[in-house]
Amino acid sequence: MSLCEYTTQKDIRIGSRLLGTLKWGIFAVVLLYMCVILLTEKRYQKKDSIISSVHTKVKGVSDADSRIWDTAEYTIPSPGGSSFFVLTNIIKTENQKEGNCPEFPIPKTICSQDDSCKKGYADPQSNGIQTGKCVQFNSTFKTCEVRAWCPVEFKSTPEPAILGSAENFTVLIKNNIHFAAFNYTTCHPQYSFRRLDDKVVDERLYPGLNFRFARYYKNQDQTNLRTLIKAYGIRFDIQVYGTGGKFSWFELVMFIGSYLSYFGLATVVIDFLISLYCQSCCSATSGQRYYDERKYEEIPGPCVLTSCQELMFVSFVDQEDIKMVDKKLRKSLQMTIGKIIKRGKMTDNMVLAQLELSSFDGLEELPLYPRSSRKSSAIPSWCQCLKCLPATRFEGQLCCRYQNGECITNSEMFRKLVLQKQALVHILQYNNPLLNRHSITKKQLAECAQKQYVQWRFGSNMDILDFARIPNCCKHEIDNMFNGETCETSLEHADKETKMQSTSAPSSKPLLKQPPL
Ligand code: ZN
Ligand code: ZN
C-alpha cells in the first residue's frame, strides 16, 4: 500500500432489463422520498430552538358569597409566571386555633366508645392526631377526638360554585420569543388549549385541582388564629415551543449526504435477488452456475484464531481438487489434513507448450524408470507412488499421489510438459524473446520445469502458484534431468532433433491437446 495509490472497486455489469428497471425504480422511490422529506420537514434550514418569556395576568371582578372578589383575592398563590390559577370555588374555615376537638364524621372516624380511637394515631386523610377519646360531634354522630386546628374543616363543597362567574374573567398573556442564532425576536405566537387531566370524573382520584392555604393572624390575647381556605380552580400552564429555521447550504449538503446511502438499497436488493437465483438446495442449473462463478470468487477462510503460519497448496494426480494447508506442519505434508479448493484452468504458457510439443512428439527419447525398481525398505511410509526419496523436513514429505498407484513422473505427459528441454527453451524465449538459447543455464531450465509442473497441475490461479508444493518424486526427476548433465550438450542435442523433425515429420497432429490426467 502506497500513498501514491488509489484503490477502487471493480463492478460486474449485468445486462438485464428486469434488474435495470428495478434499480431505476428503487432510485426513483428513494429520490422521491428524499424530496418529500426535504420540502415537508424543511431539512435545508438551519434550526434554532426558542427562548421565551411568558407573563400572565387574570383580570375581572366578581360579586359572590356576599362580598367582592378582585384580582388579589382569586389569583392564588402568586401572580405572573408561565402558569395562572383561576379560583372557581372555596371552602373557608375561619377562626381556627390549636386545641382538641372532634374529627369530621366520615366512616373511618365515627366511633361509639373510646376503644374505637387510638391515641397518637394520625390517618393521612385526618385533620389531626387522635387523643384516644370518643366525643360527640353533633347530635347524630360521635367521632374520635383529635389535637388539631379547631374547629376542623367541613368537608362539603358549596354548590353551585361560589366563583362560577370566573368564566367571564380576562386573561392577559405577554409572550416574548427570541431566536438567538438568527438574532430575531417576534410575538406572533398561536395559542391553543388542551385539557390534560382525565375528563371522565372518578371520585376516588379527586378530579380537578384543589389545594389549601391559610391566612394567619393574632387575637387580642396573642393566641395564633388562622383562616383555612381550600381552593378549587383551573390551572392554566402555558408551554411555549417551536423552532426557527433559515436556509443553509451546509444543512442542505448534510441532508443530501445522509440520504445518499439509501441509494445503496438498490444494490442490496438486487444482490439479494441474484444470490437467491444462484443458490440452490440440491443441484444448480447451468445458468445458476454461470452467474455464481462470475459473481463470486471463492477462497477458503483464513485461520484467524491460530494465525496463518504456513500456506501450502498440494495437488495429487489422483484427486480432482487442490488441498490447502495453512497451519504449522506437525507431520508429513502428505498426511496433513487441509481445506479443499477448486482447480483453475490452463494458462497461455501451457497452451504454447502444447503447441510446441505437438511438433516434437516422439522425437526426444527420455529415460523411463520402471515403477518397482527400488527396494521397498527404501521407500518412505508417506509415499504412494514408490518413487519418492526420504526427506527430513515435513514440507518435503509429499508424494504425487493420494492413494497407491502409478507415479506421475512415469507418464508421457510429464516428460513432454516438464522435462522436454526444447519446450522449456521455447517458453523461456517466449517470456524473454531476446534470450540467447546458448546462455540458458541448467538452473533456469530446472526452474522453468518446476513452473511448468505447477501451472500444469495447479491451473492458472496466480494466488496459488507462489505457494504450490512440488512432490518429492517430481522434484528429484527434474533435478536428475537438469543437474546431471551439462546444459550446452543437451541444447545441441535438441537442435539436431529440430532439424530432423522439420524434414521427416510434417505436423499433422491436432494443435491443442488436453493433458490426460
Ligand atoms: Zn511418491
Ligand atoms: Zn510420484
PDB file of C-alpha atoms and ligand atoms in Angstrom, residues 382-388 399-400 473, ligand 1:
ATOM      1  CA  TRP A 382       4.143 -41.469   3.189  1.00  0.00           C
ATOM      2  CA  CYS A 383       4.984 -42.274  -0.453  1.00  0.00           C
ATOM      3  CA  GLN A 384       2.190 -43.782  -2.528  1.00  0.00           C
ATOM      4  CA  CYS A 385       3.944 -43.902  -5.918  1.00  0.00           C
ATOM      5  CA  LEU A 386       7.082 -45.773  -4.772  1.00  0.00           C
ATOM      6  CA  LYS A 387       9.388 -43.195  -6.410  1.00  0.00           C
ATOM      7  CA  CYS A 388       9.842 -40.648  -3.595  1.00  0.00           C
ATOM      8  CA  CYS A 399       4.044 -37.662  -2.881  1.00  0.00           C
ATOM      9  CA  CYS A 400       2.427 -37.108  -6.269  1.00  0.00           C
ATOM     10  CA  CYS A 473       9.307 -37.673  -6.798  1.00  0.00           C
TER      11      CYS A 473
HETATM   12 ZN    ZN B   1       5.710 -40.988  -4.005  1.00  0.00          ZN
END
